Coordinates of C-alpha atoms and ligand atoms in Angstrom, one line a residue:
X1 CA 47.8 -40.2 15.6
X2 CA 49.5 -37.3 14.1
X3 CA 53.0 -37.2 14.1
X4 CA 54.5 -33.3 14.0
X5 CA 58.5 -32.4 13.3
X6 CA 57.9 -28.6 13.6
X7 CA 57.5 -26.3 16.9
X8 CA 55.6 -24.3 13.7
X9 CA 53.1 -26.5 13.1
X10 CA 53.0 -27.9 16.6
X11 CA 51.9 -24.5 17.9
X12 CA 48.9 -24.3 15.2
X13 CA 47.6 -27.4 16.0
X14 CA 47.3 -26.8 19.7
X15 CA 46.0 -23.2 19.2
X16 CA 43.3 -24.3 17.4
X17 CA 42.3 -26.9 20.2
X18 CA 42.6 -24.5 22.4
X19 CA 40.3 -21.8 21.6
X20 CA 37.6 -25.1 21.3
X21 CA 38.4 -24.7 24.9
X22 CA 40.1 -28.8 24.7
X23 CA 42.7 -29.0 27.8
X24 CA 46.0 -30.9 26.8
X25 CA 48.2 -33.5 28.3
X26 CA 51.9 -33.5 27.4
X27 CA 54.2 -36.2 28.1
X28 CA 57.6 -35.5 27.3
X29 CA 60.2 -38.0 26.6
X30 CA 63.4 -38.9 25.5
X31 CA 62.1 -41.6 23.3
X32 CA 62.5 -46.0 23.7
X33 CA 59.3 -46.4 25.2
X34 CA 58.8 -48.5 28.5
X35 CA 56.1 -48.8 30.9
X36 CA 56.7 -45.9 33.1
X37 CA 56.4 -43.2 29.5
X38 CA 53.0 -45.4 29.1
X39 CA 51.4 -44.8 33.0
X40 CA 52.3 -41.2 32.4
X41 CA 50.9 -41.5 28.8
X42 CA 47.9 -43.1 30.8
X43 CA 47.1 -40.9 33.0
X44 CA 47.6 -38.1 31.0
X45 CA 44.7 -39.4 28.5
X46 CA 42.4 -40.1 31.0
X47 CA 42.7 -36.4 32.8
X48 CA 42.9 -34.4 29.1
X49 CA 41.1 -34.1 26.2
X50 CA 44.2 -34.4 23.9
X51 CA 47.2 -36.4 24.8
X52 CA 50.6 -35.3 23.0
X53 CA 53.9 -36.5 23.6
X54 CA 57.0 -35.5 22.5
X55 CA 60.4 -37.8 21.7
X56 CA 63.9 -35.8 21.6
X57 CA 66.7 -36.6 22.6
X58 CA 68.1 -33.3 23.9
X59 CA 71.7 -32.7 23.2
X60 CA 71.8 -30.0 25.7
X61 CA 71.1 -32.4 28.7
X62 CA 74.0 -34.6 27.5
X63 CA 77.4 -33.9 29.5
X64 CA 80.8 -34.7 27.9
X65 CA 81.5 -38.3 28.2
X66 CA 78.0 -39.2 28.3
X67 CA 75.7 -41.4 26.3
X68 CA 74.4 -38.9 23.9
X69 CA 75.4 -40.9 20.6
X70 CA 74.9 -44.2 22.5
X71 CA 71.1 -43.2 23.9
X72 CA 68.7 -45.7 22.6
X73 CA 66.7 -45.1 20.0
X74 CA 63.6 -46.5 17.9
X75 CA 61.5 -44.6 16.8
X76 CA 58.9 -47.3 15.1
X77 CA 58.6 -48.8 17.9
X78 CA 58.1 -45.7 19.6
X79 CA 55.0 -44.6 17.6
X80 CA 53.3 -47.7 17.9
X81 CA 53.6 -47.8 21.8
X82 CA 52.3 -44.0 21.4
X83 CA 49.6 -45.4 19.1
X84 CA 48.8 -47.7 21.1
X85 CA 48.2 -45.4 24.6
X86 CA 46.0 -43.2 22.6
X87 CA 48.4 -40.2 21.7
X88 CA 46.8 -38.1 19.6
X89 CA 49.9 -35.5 18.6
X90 CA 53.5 -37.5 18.6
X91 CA 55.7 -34.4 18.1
X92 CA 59.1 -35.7 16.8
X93 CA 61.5 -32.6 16.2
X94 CA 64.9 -32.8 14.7
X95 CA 68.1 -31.5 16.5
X96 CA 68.2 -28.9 13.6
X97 CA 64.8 -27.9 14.3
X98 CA 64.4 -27.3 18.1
X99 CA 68.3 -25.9 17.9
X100 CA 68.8 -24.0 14.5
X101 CA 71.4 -22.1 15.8
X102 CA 73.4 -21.5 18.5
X103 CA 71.0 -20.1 21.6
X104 CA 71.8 -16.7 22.8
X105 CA 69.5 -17.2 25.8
X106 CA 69.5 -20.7 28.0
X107 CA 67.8 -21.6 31.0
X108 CA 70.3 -21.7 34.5
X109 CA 69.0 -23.5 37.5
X110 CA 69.6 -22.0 40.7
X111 CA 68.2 -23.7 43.0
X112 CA 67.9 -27.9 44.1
X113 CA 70.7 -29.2 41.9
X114 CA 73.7 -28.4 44.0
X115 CA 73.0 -32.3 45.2
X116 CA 72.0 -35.9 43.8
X117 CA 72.7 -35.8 39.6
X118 CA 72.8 -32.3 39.8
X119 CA 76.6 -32.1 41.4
X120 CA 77.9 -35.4 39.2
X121 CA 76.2 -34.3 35.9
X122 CA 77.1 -30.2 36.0
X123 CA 74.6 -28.4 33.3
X124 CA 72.2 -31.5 33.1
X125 CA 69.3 -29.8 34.8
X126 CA 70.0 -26.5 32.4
X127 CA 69.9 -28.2 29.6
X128 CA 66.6 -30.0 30.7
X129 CA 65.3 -26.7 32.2
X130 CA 66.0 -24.8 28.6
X131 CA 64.6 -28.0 26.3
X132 CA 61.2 -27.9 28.7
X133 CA 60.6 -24.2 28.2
X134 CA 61.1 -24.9 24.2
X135 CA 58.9 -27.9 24.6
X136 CA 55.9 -25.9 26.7
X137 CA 55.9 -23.1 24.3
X138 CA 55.8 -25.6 21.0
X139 CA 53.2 -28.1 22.8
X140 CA 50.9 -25.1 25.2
X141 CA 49.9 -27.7 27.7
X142 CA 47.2 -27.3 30.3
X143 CA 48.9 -30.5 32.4
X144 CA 52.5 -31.8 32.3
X145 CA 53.3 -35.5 33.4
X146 CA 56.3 -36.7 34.9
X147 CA 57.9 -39.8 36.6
X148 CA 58.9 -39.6 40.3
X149 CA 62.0 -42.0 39.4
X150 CA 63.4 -38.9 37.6
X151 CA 62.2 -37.2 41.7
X152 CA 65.3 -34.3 41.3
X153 CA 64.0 -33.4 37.9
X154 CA 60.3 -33.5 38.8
X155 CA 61.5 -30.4 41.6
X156 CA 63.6 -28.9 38.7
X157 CA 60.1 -28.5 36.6
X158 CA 58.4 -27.6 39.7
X159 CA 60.9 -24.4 40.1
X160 CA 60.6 -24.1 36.5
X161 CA 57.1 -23.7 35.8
X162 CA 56.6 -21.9 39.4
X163 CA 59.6 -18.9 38.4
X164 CA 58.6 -18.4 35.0
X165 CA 54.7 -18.8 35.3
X166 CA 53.7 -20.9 33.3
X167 CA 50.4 -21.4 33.0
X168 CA 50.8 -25.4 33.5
X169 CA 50.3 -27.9 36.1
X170 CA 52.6 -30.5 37.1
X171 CA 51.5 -34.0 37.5
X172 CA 54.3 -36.2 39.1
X173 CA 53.8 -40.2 38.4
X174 CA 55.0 -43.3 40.7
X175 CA 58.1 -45.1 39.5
X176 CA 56.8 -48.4 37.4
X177 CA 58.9 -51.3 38.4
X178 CA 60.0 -54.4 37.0
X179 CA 59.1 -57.7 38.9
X180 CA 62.1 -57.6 40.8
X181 CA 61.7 -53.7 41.7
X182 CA 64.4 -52.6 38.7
X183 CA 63.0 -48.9 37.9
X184 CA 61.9 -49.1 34.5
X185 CA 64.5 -47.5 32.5
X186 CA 65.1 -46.6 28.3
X187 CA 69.4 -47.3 29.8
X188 CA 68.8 -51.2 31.4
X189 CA 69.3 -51.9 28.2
X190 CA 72.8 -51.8 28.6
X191 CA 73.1 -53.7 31.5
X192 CA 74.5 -57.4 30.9
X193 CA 72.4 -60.0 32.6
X194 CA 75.1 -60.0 35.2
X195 CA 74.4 -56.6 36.3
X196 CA 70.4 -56.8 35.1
X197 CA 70.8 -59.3 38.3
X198 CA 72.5 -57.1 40.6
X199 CA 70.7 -54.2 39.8
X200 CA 67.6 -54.9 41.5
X201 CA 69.8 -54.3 44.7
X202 CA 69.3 -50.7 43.9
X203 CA 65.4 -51.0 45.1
X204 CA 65.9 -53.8 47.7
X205 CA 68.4 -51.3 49.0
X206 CA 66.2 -48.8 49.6
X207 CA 63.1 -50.7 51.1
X208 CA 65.6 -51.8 53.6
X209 CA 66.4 -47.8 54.1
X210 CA 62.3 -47.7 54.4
X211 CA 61.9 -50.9 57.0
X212 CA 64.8 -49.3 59.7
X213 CA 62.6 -46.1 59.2
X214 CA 59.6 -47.7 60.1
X215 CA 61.4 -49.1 62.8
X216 CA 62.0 -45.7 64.0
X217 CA 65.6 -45.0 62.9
X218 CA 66.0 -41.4 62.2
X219 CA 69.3 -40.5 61.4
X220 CA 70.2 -39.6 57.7
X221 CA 73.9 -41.1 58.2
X222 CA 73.0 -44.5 59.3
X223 CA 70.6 -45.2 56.5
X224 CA 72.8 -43.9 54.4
X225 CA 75.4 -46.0 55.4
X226 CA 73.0 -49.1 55.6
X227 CA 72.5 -48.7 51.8
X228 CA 76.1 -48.0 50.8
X229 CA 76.4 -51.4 52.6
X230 CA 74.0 -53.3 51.5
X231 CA 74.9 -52.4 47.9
X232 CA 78.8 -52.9 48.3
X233 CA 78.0 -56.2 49.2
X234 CA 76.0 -57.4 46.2
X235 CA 76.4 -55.0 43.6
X236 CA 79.7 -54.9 41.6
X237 CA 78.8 -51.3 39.8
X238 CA 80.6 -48.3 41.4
X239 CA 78.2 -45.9 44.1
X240 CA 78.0 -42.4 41.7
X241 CA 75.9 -41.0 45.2
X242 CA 73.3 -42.6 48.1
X243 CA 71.8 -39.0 49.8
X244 CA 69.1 -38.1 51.6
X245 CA 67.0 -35.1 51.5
X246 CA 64.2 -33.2 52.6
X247 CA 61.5 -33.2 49.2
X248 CA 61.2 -31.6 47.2
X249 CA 63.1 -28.9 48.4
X250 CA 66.2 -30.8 48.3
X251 CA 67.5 -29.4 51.8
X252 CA 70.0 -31.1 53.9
X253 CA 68.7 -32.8 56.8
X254 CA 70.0 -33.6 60.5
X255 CA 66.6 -35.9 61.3
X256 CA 64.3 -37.4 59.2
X257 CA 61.4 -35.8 59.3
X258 CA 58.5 -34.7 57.2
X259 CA 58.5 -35.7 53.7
X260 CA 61.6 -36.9 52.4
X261 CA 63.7 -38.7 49.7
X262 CA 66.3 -41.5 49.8
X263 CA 68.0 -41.2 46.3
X264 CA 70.7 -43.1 44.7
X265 CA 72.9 -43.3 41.7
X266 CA 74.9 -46.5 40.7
X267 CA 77.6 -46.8 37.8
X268 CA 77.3 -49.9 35.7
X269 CA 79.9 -50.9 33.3
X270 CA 77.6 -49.2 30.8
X271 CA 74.7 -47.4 32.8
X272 CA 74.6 -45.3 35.1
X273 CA 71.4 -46.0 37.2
X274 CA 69.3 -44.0 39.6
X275 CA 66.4 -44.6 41.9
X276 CA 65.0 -43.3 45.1
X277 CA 62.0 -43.3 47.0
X278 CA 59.7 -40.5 48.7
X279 CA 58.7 -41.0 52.3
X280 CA 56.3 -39.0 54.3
X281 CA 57.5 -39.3 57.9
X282 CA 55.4 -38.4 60.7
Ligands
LIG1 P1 63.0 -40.2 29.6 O1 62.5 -40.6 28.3 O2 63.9 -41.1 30.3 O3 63.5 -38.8 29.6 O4 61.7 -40.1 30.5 C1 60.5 -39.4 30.2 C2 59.6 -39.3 31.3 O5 59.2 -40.6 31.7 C3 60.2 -38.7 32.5 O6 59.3 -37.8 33.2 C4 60.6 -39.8 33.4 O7 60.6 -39.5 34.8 C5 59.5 -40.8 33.1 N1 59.9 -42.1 33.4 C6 61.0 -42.8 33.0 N2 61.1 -44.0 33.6 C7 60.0 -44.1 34.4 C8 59.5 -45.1 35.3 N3 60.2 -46.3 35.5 N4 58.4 -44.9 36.0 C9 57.7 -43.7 35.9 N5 58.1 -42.7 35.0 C10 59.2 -42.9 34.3

């Protein structure tokens, strides 16, 4: 595995695969690899001839008040998980190096984050929006991979790479659980095993959303309202949001209908935790 720190070299390396007509895989990541980074990793490597992935922690993404400083990091253990799932470029950039001054031009989303983290984390999906582009023109990947727990940022990149045409497909990955149904996350880490408990409510919460759906329930509100239940009864952690959508379009809905998503954000003492899930009603 090669591990590159600048968009410089990063840009060589791929060029050079390129024209021997090699098709690559990128996974970006914040770093603090879990499961869900490897089944993108995974897929990624079976579906491309060279698997990079990145680890930054983008300062841009990071509101006031958030965990920018606190963000978990490792980044040994990172490269031997990367090592392990067969990356063949690790690009690992400095904040000085993707951001050597400040920008002039930034990325603004317009569209599909008036809702969900996009109205409680205001310039979030900008700051993701303006990293990506930075990342696709230092990495030049055929294929992008990301996780469907992250579902409002997976239609952010879809906008993204569908406004500015780039020449990239997305790939969108199922959530990876824990046992209990926890959403794999770099941030349980901060939960205490108090709230590690409680926070499989978060899931449980949402396949009981899915089995009064099933049952033929089809109003937004009442599901909504059977989750905000369910979770004021077991979880102590305040409700950031619990919405539901039409996907990935992000419209509001009066009936549920077509394909839609269930999403949910949950404040922890130390965490802030999101999930959702992606239904296909017919
Ligand atoms: P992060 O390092 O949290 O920015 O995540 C990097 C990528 O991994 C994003 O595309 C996430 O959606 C994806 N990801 C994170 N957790 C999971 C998970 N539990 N299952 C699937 N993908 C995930």
């Amino acid at each position: 595995m090669n591990i590159i720190n600048t968009i410089e070299e990063m840009q060589a390396r791929m060029l050079e695969l390129k024209a021997e007509g090699k098709k690559i895989g990128f996974v970006p990541t914040m770093g603090y690899l879990h499961e869900g980074h490897m089944a993108l990793m995974k897929k990624a490597k079976k579906e491309n001839h060279i698997l990079v992935a990145s680890i930054f922690v983008n300062p841009l993404q990071f509101g006031e008040g958030e965990d920018l400083d606190a963000y978990p990091r490792d980044f040994n253990h990172d490269s031997m998980i990367a090592q392990q799932e067969g990356v063949d470029y690790l690009f690992y950039p400095s904040v000085k190096e993707m951001y050597p001054n400040k920008m002039s031009v930034t990325v603004t989303v317009k569209n599909r984050t008036e809702v969900l983290c996009g109205k409680s984390r205001p310039g979030h999906f900008d700051g993701v929006a303006t990293v990506l582009t930075k990342l696709f023109h230092a990495v030049l990947p055929d294929r992008v991979y990301f996780g469907l727990k992250d579902a409002q940022q997976v239609a952010v990149v879809d906008g993204l790479i569908h406004d500015f045409n780039f020449p990239i497909e997305l790939v969108a990955v199922a959530t990876v659980r824990e046992a209990d149904g926890l959403a794999k996350s770099s941030r349980n880490v901060y939960l205490n095993p108090f709230e590690r408990d409680q926070a499989k409510e978060l899931y449980q919460s949402l396949l009981l959303a899915k089995d009064s759906i099933n049952k033929g329930e089809r109003d937004p509100k009442t599901i909504i309202e059977l989750i905000k239940k369910h979770l004021n009864q077991r979880c102590e952690a305040k409700i950031d949001y619990v919405e539901v959508y039409s996907y990935p379009d992000l419209s509001v809905i009066e009936e549920l209908d077509g394909k839609i998503i269930i999403a949910l954000a949950l404040k922890f003492s130390k965490a802030r935790l999101i999930d959702n899930l992606i239904l296909e009603i017919v």
